[in-house]
mmCIF file of C-alpha atoms in Angstrom:
data_model
loop_
_atom_site.group_PDB
_atom_site.id
_atom_site.type_symbol
_atom_site.label_atom_id
_atom_site.label_comp_id
_atom_site.label_asym_id
_atom_site.label_seq_id
_atom_site.Cartn_x
_atom_site.Cartn_y
_atom_site.Cartn_z
ATOM 1 C CA UNK A 12 -49.727 59.265 -13.650
ATOM 2 C CA UNK A 13 -49.924 62.572 -15.539
ATOM 3 C CA UNK A 14 -52.862 62.534 -17.861
ATOM 4 C CA UNK A 15 -52.822 64.161 -21.289
ATOM 5 C CA UNK A 16 -56.066 65.302 -22.821
ATOM 6 C CA UNK A 17 -55.552 65.964 -26.408
ATOM 7 C CA UNK A 18 -58.126 67.736 -28.643
ATOM 8 C CA UNK A 19 -59.771 67.450 -30.991
ATOM 9 C CA UNK A 20 -59.928 63.684 -31.712
ATOM 10 C CA UNK A 21 -60.194 64.299 -35.347
ATOM 11 C CA UNK A 22 -59.887 67.359 -37.704
ATOM 12 C CA UNK A 23 -60.603 68.091 -41.402
ATOM 13 C CA UNK A 24 -59.007 71.117 -43.060
ATOM 14 C CA UNK A 25 -58.290 72.157 -46.561
ATOM 15 C CA UNK A 26 -54.802 72.728 -48.246
ATOM 16 C CA UNK A 27 -53.236 75.971 -47.221
ATOM 17 C CA UNK A 28 -55.277 76.319 -44.042
ATOM 18 C CA UNK A 29 -53.757 76.605 -40.570
ATOM 19 C CA UNK A 30 -54.734 74.115 -37.903
ATOM 20 C CA UNK A 31 -54.158 73.850 -34.216
ATOM 21 C CA UNK A 32 -54.161 70.814 -31.896
ATOM 22 C CA UNK A 33 -54.251 71.325 -28.279
ATOM 23 C CA UNK A 34 -53.022 69.065 -25.397
ATOM 24 C CA UNK A 35 -53.812 69.675 -21.685
ATOM 25 C CA UNK A 36 -51.712 67.937 -18.934
ATOM 26 C CA UNK A 37 -53.351 66.944 -15.484
ATOM 27 C CA UNK A 38 -50.514 68.849 -13.869
ATOM 28 C CA UNK A 39 -47.770 71.263 -14.630
ATOM 29 C CA UNK A 40 -45.124 69.673 -16.889
ATOM 30 C CA UNK A 41 -42.872 72.692 -17.178
ATOM 31 C CA UNK A 42 -42.878 72.780 -20.929
ATOM 32 C CA UNK A 43 -41.560 69.051 -21.029
ATOM 33 C CA UNK A 44 -43.986 68.405 -23.939
ATOM 34 C CA UNK A 45 -43.188 66.753 -27.268
ATOM 35 C CA UNK A 46 -45.269 66.285 -30.568
ATOM 36 C CA UNK A 47 -45.041 63.402 -32.829
ATOM 37 C CA UNK A 48 -46.391 62.710 -36.321
ATOM 38 C CA UNK A 49 -47.404 59.174 -37.293
ATOM 39 C CA UNK A 50 -48.292 58.297 -40.771
ATOM 40 C CA UNK A 51 -50.221 55.065 -41.661
ATOM 41 C CA UNK A 52 -48.071 51.985 -41.156
ATOM 42 C CA UNK A 53 -45.044 54.015 -40.023
ATOM 43 C CA UNK A 54 -43.409 54.670 -36.755
ATOM 44 C CA UNK A 55 -44.095 58.156 -34.861
ATOM 45 C CA UNK A 56 -41.842 60.770 -35.832
ATOM 46 C CA UNK A 57 -40.676 63.469 -33.429
ATOM 47 C CA UNK A 58 -41.743 67.225 -34.469
ATOM 48 C CA UNK A 59 -41.441 69.398 -31.666
ATOM 49 C CA UNK A 60 -39.607 68.802 -28.101
ATOM 50 C CA UNK A 61 -39.561 71.076 -25.082
ATOM 51 C CA UNK A 62 -42.956 72.541 -26.240
ATOM 52 C CA UNK A 63 -41.359 74.897 -28.869
ATOM 53 C CA UNK A 64 -38.183 73.374 -30.287
ATOM 54 C CA UNK A 65 -38.342 72.210 -33.921
ATOM 55 C CA UNK A 66 -36.747 68.913 -34.308
ATOM 56 C CA UNK A 67 -33.897 68.629 -37.294
ATOM 57 C CA UNK A 68 -35.453 68.540 -40.654
ATOM 58 C CA UNK A 69 -39.208 69.463 -39.547
ATOM 59 C CA UNK A 70 -40.632 71.952 -41.918
ATOM 60 C CA UNK A 71 -40.943 75.405 -40.297
ATOM 61 C CA UNK A 72 -44.824 75.511 -40.844
ATOM 62 C CA UNK A 73 -44.909 73.381 -37.670
ATOM 63 C CA UNK A 74 -44.597 75.251 -34.408
ATOM 64 C CA UNK A 75 -45.412 74.427 -30.850
ATOM 65 C CA UNK A 76 -46.226 76.685 -27.911
ATOM 66 C CA UNK A 77 -47.593 76.548 -24.250
ATOM 67 C CA UNK A 78 -46.481 76.488 -20.728
ATOM 68 C CA UNK A 79 -47.672 74.844 -17.356
ATOM 69 C CA UNK A 80 -50.453 72.660 -18.370
ATOM 70 C CA UNK A 81 -51.789 73.750 -21.834
ATOM 71 C CA UNK A 82 -49.737 73.211 -24.860
ATOM 72 C CA UNK A 83 -50.616 73.479 -28.693
ATOM 73 C CA UNK A 84 -49.186 72.424 -31.992
ATOM 74 C CA UNK A 85 -49.717 74.693 -35.006
ATOM 75 C CA UNK A 86 -49.541 73.698 -38.612
ATOM 76 C CA UNK A 87 -49.375 76.697 -41.137
ATOM 77 C CA UNK A 88 -50.281 76.424 -44.701
ATOM 78 C CA UNK A 89 -51.358 72.737 -44.418
ATOM 79 C CA UNK A 90 -49.749 70.322 -47.001
ATOM 80 C CA UNK A 91 -51.364 67.043 -48.282
ATOM 81 C CA UNK A 92 -48.274 65.370 -46.810
ATOM 82 C CA UNK A 93 -49.258 66.613 -43.192
ATOM 83 C CA UNK A 94 -52.324 64.112 -43.335
ATOM 84 C CA UNK A 95 -51.419 61.988 -40.298
ATOM 85 C CA UNK A 96 -52.115 61.192 -36.627
ATOM 86 C CA UNK A 97 -50.513 63.557 -34.069
ATOM 87 C CA UNK A 98 -49.692 62.700 -30.515
ATOM 88 C CA UNK A 99 -48.397 64.654 -27.595
ATOM 89 C CA UNK A 100 -46.216 63.347 -24.974
ATOM 90 C CA UNK A 101 -45.189 64.559 -21.556
ATOM 91 C CA UNK A 102 -41.702 63.785 -20.718
ATOM 92 C CA UNK A 103 -41.653 65.375 -17.207
ATOM 93 C CA UNK A 104 -42.460 62.492 -15.089
ATOM 94 C CA UNK A 105 -42.354 58.837 -15.700
ATOM 95 C CA UNK A 106 -44.293 57.100 -17.082
ATOM 96 C CA UNK A 107 -44.023 59.551 -19.890
ATOM 97 C CA UNK A 108 -47.882 59.450 -21.014
ATOM 98 C CA UNK A 109 -49.191 60.149 -24.394
ATOM 99 C CA UNK A 110 -52.356 61.969 -25.505
ATOM 100 C CA UNK A 111 -54.788 59.975 -27.305
ATOM 101 C CA UNK A 112 -54.026 61.312 -30.854
ATOM 102 C CA UNK A 113 -55.504 63.655 -33.353
ATOM 103 C CA UNK A 114 -56.376 62.552 -36.821
ATOM 104 C CA UNK A 115 -55.927 65.091 -39.489
ATOM 105 C CA UNK A 116 -57.419 64.755 -42.584
ATOM 106 C CA UNK A 117 -58.130 66.807 -45.796
ATOM 107 C CA UNK A 118 -61.367 68.439 -46.381
ATOM 108 C CA UNK B 9 -27.197 57.512 -39.430
ATOM 109 C CA UNK B 10 -28.996 56.537 -36.315
ATOM 110 C CA UNK B 11 -31.073 53.417 -36.767
ATOM 111 C CA UNK B 12 -33.056 50.862 -34.557
ATOM 112 C CA UNK B 13 -33.722 47.726 -35.985
ATOM 113 C CA UNK B 14 -36.314 45.715 -34.409
ATOM 114 C CA UNK B 15 -36.873 41.910 -34.601
ATOM 115 C CA UNK B 16 -39.762 40.488 -36.864
ATOM 116 C CA UNK B 17 -43.474 39.859 -36.089
ATOM 117 C CA UNK B 18 -44.501 37.269 -33.439
ATOM 118 C CA UNK B 19 -47.275 35.077 -33.194
ATOM 119 C CA UNK B 20 -47.578 33.577 -29.705
ATOM 120 C CA UNK B 21 -50.057 31.571 -27.670
ATOM 121 C CA UNK B 22 -51.748 32.663 -24.679
ATOM 122 C CA UNK B 23 -49.612 31.989 -21.565
ATOM 123 C CA UNK B 24 -46.418 32.064 -23.603
ATOM 124 C CA UNK B 25 -43.526 34.696 -23.593
ATOM 125 C CA UNK B 26 -41.858 36.643 -26.542
ATOM 126 C CA UNK B 27 -38.621 38.656 -26.576
ATOM 127 C CA UNK B 28 -38.291 41.415 -28.887
ATOM 128 C CA UNK B 29 -34.979 42.914 -30.029
ATOM 129 C CA UNK B 30 -33.822 46.325 -30.965
ATOM 130 C CA UNK B 31 -30.528 46.691 -32.558
ATOM 131 C CA UNK B 32 -28.983 50.207 -32.553
ATOM 132 C CA UNK B 33 -26.415 51.721 -34.850
ATOM 133 C CA UNK B 34 -25.081 55.050 -35.961
ATOM 134 C CA UNK B 35 -24.302 56.210 -32.508
ATOM 135 C CA UNK B 36 -22.635 55.393 -29.051
ATOM 136 C CA UNK B 37 -25.230 52.754 -27.552
ATOM 137 C CA UNK B 38 -24.634 53.540 -23.907
ATOM 138 C CA UNK B 39 -24.997 57.317 -24.392
ATOM 139 C CA UNK B 40 -28.767 57.157 -24.696
ATOM 140 C CA UNK B 41 -31.484 55.159 -22.761
ATOM 141 C CA UNK B 42 -33.951 53.167 -24.901
ATOM 142 C CA UNK B 43 -37.593 53.317 -24.084
ATOM 143 C CA UNK B 44 -40.121 50.875 -25.275
ATOM 144 C CA UNK B 45 -43.891 51.886 -26.334
ATOM 145 C CA UNK B 46 -46.975 49.888 -26.840
ATOM 146 C CA UNK B 47 -49.469 50.713 -29.636
ATOM 147 C CA UNK B 48 -53.005 49.399 -30.063
ATOM 148 C CA UNK B 49 -55.838 50.751 -32.037
ATOM 149 C CA UNK B 50 -57.853 51.118 -29.038
ATOM 150 C CA UNK B 51 -55.383 52.409 -26.421
ATOM 151 C CA UNK B 52 -53.170 54.460 -28.600
ATOM 152 C CA UNK B 53 -49.689 54.840 -27.473
ATOM 153 C CA UNK B 54 -48.669 53.584 -23.862
ATOM 154 C CA UNK B 55 -45.248 54.052 -22.318
ATOM 155 C CA UNK B 56 -43.891 50.731 -20.950
ATOM 156 C CA UNK B 57 -40.591 51.842 -19.497
ATOM 157 C CA UNK B 58 -36.878 52.489 -20.279
ATOM 158 C CA UNK B 59 -33.523 50.915 -19.739
ATOM 159 C CA UNK B 60 -30.392 52.748 -18.856
ATOM 160 C CA UNK B 61 -28.170 51.168 -21.660
ATOM 161 C CA UNK B 62 -24.959 51.850 -19.717
ATOM 162 C CA UNK B 63 -25.877 50.324 -16.339
ATOM 163 C CA UNK B 64 -28.817 48.131 -17.102
ATOM 164 C CA UNK B 65 -31.002 50.131 -14.649
ATOM 165 C CA UNK B 66 -34.611 50.055 -15.656
ATOM 166 C CA UNK B 67 -37.779 52.168 -14.877
ATOM 167 C CA UNK B 68 -41.273 50.523 -15.607
ATOM 168 C CA UNK B 69 -44.658 51.867 -15.799
ATOM 169 C CA UNK B 70 -46.557 50.250 -13.028
ATOM 170 C CA UNK B 71 -49.036 48.990 -15.413
ATOM 171 C CA UNK B 72 -46.321 46.828 -17.067
ATOM 172 C CA UNK B 73 -44.580 45.640 -14.048
ATOM 173 C CA UNK B 74 -44.503 41.837 -14.206
ATOM 174 C CA UNK B 75 -45.422 42.014 -17.814
ATOM 175 C CA UNK B 76 -42.318 43.487 -19.439
ATOM 176 C CA UNK B 77 -38.717 42.819 -18.728
ATOM 177 C CA UNK B 78 -36.060 45.194 -20.186
ATOM 178 C CA UNK B 79 -32.527 44.093 -20.758
ATOM 179 C CA UNK B 80 -29.543 45.088 -22.851
ATOM 180 C CA UNK B 81 -26.546 43.417 -24.470
ATOM 181 C CA UNK B 82 -23.915 46.144 -24.620
ATOM 182 C CA UNK B 83 -21.554 43.857 -26.845
ATOM 183 C CA UNK B 84 -24.036 43.923 -29.503
ATOM 184 C CA UNK B 85 -25.659 47.319 -28.863
ATOM 185 C CA UNK B 86 -29.104 45.477 -28.492
ATOM 186 C CA UNK B 87 -31.880 46.260 -26.133
ATOM 187 C CA UNK B 88 -34.488 43.366 -25.405
ATOM 188 C CA UNK B 89 -38.028 43.374 -24.285
ATOM 189 C CA UNK B 90 -39.584 40.280 -22.830
ATOM 190 C CA UNK B 91 -43.202 39.954 -22.560
ATOM 191 C CA UNK B 92 -44.485 37.357 -20.326
ATOM 192 C CA UNK B 93 -47.921 35.402 -19.744
ATOM 193 C CA UNK B 94 -49.273 36.672 -22.791
ATOM 194 C CA UNK B 95 -52.959 37.400 -23.171
ATOM 195 C CA UNK B 96 -54.905 38.693 -26.316
ATOM 196 C CA UNK B 97 -54.711 42.155 -24.669
ATOM 197 C CA UNK B 98 -50.993 42.083 -25.156
ATOM 198 C CA UNK B 99 -51.685 41.878 -29.035
ATOM 199 C CA UNK B 100 -50.116 45.110 -30.163
ATOM 200 C CA UNK B 101 -47.195 46.873 -32.050
ATOM 201 C CA UNK B 102 -44.281 47.456 -29.776
ATOM 202 C CA UNK B 103 -41.783 50.124 -30.558
ATOM 203 C CA UNK B 104 -38.397 50.835 -29.196
ATOM 204 C CA UNK B 105 -37.095 54.422 -29.342
ATOM 205 C CA UNK B 106 -33.914 56.207 -28.383
ATOM 206 C CA UNK B 107 -34.401 58.425 -25.179
ATOM 207 C CA UNK B 108 -36.440 59.097 -22.439
ATOM 208 C CA UNK B 109 -37.669 62.080 -20.394
ATOM 209 C CA UNK B 110 -34.652 64.536 -20.904
ATOM 210 C CA UNK B 111 -33.898 63.157 -24.378
ATOM 211 C CA UNK B 112 -37.162 63.150 -26.340
ATOM 212 C CA UNK B 113 -37.830 60.103 -28.573
ATOM 213 C CA UNK B 114 -36.009 61.353 -31.636
ATOM 214 C CA UNK B 115 -35.457 57.966 -33.243
ATOM 215 C CA UNK B 116 -37.924 54.944 -33.298
ATOM 216 C CA UNK B 117 -37.440 51.325 -34.463
ATOM 217 C CA UNK B 118 -39.970 50.125 -37.063
ATOM 218 C CA UNK B 119 -42.123 48.500 -34.670
ATOM 219 C CA UNK B 120 -42.828 44.729 -33.940
ATOM 220 C CA UNK B 121 -46.343 43.282 -34.245
ATOM 221 C CA UNK B 122 -47.113 40.720 -31.551
ATOM 222 C CA UNK B 123 -50.184 38.726 -32.097
ATOM 223 C CA UNK B 124 -51.518 36.459 -29.307
ATOM 224 C CA UNK B 125 -53.964 33.917 -30.250
ATOM 225 C CA UNK B 126 -54.599 30.181 -29.768
#
């Protein structure tokens, strides 16, 4: 199975700040990488697919980048509603494994 | 609009089985696979497997072979996951989601809490 190492595990940032979350795959996943946001008590929601494509309705302050084994999610101008847990997932090879998640809080 | 409506919470005894349903609406059911995902506090998100809603073909994470059985009923646009020989380690929230590898999981059910306790 492809292992997804996500960092940091938790992150504290101020409103308006820019934050970056990283995901490292154990092998090349050829940009088959998705990012999800999960708020407490809710289902995960797709933010980014194919590493850098923004899902419909997702604010443009979210962006994804990366290739090969290294990927990142960037949130510009942090808003209060961005407080969530973020997960990456590789969808290159089954089982489509997830990162352990990053808990984003407000400072 | 696309919706995936899952069945309600289950309280089950060790050794028993449960069957969770995921009813799809708002799109052509057989045009997308359905994936199933397990979420626990300790283990995060684990990918269980997916089912081809047109053919009924399945693909399982090795870890869940023998534990989960995925089926579909095309007539009711519903996917099912049966979990067998339950242990406390199976206690989790289980999600269905539309898509799989080539179609990222853009739509998720609301989740079904399964609690295994004697």
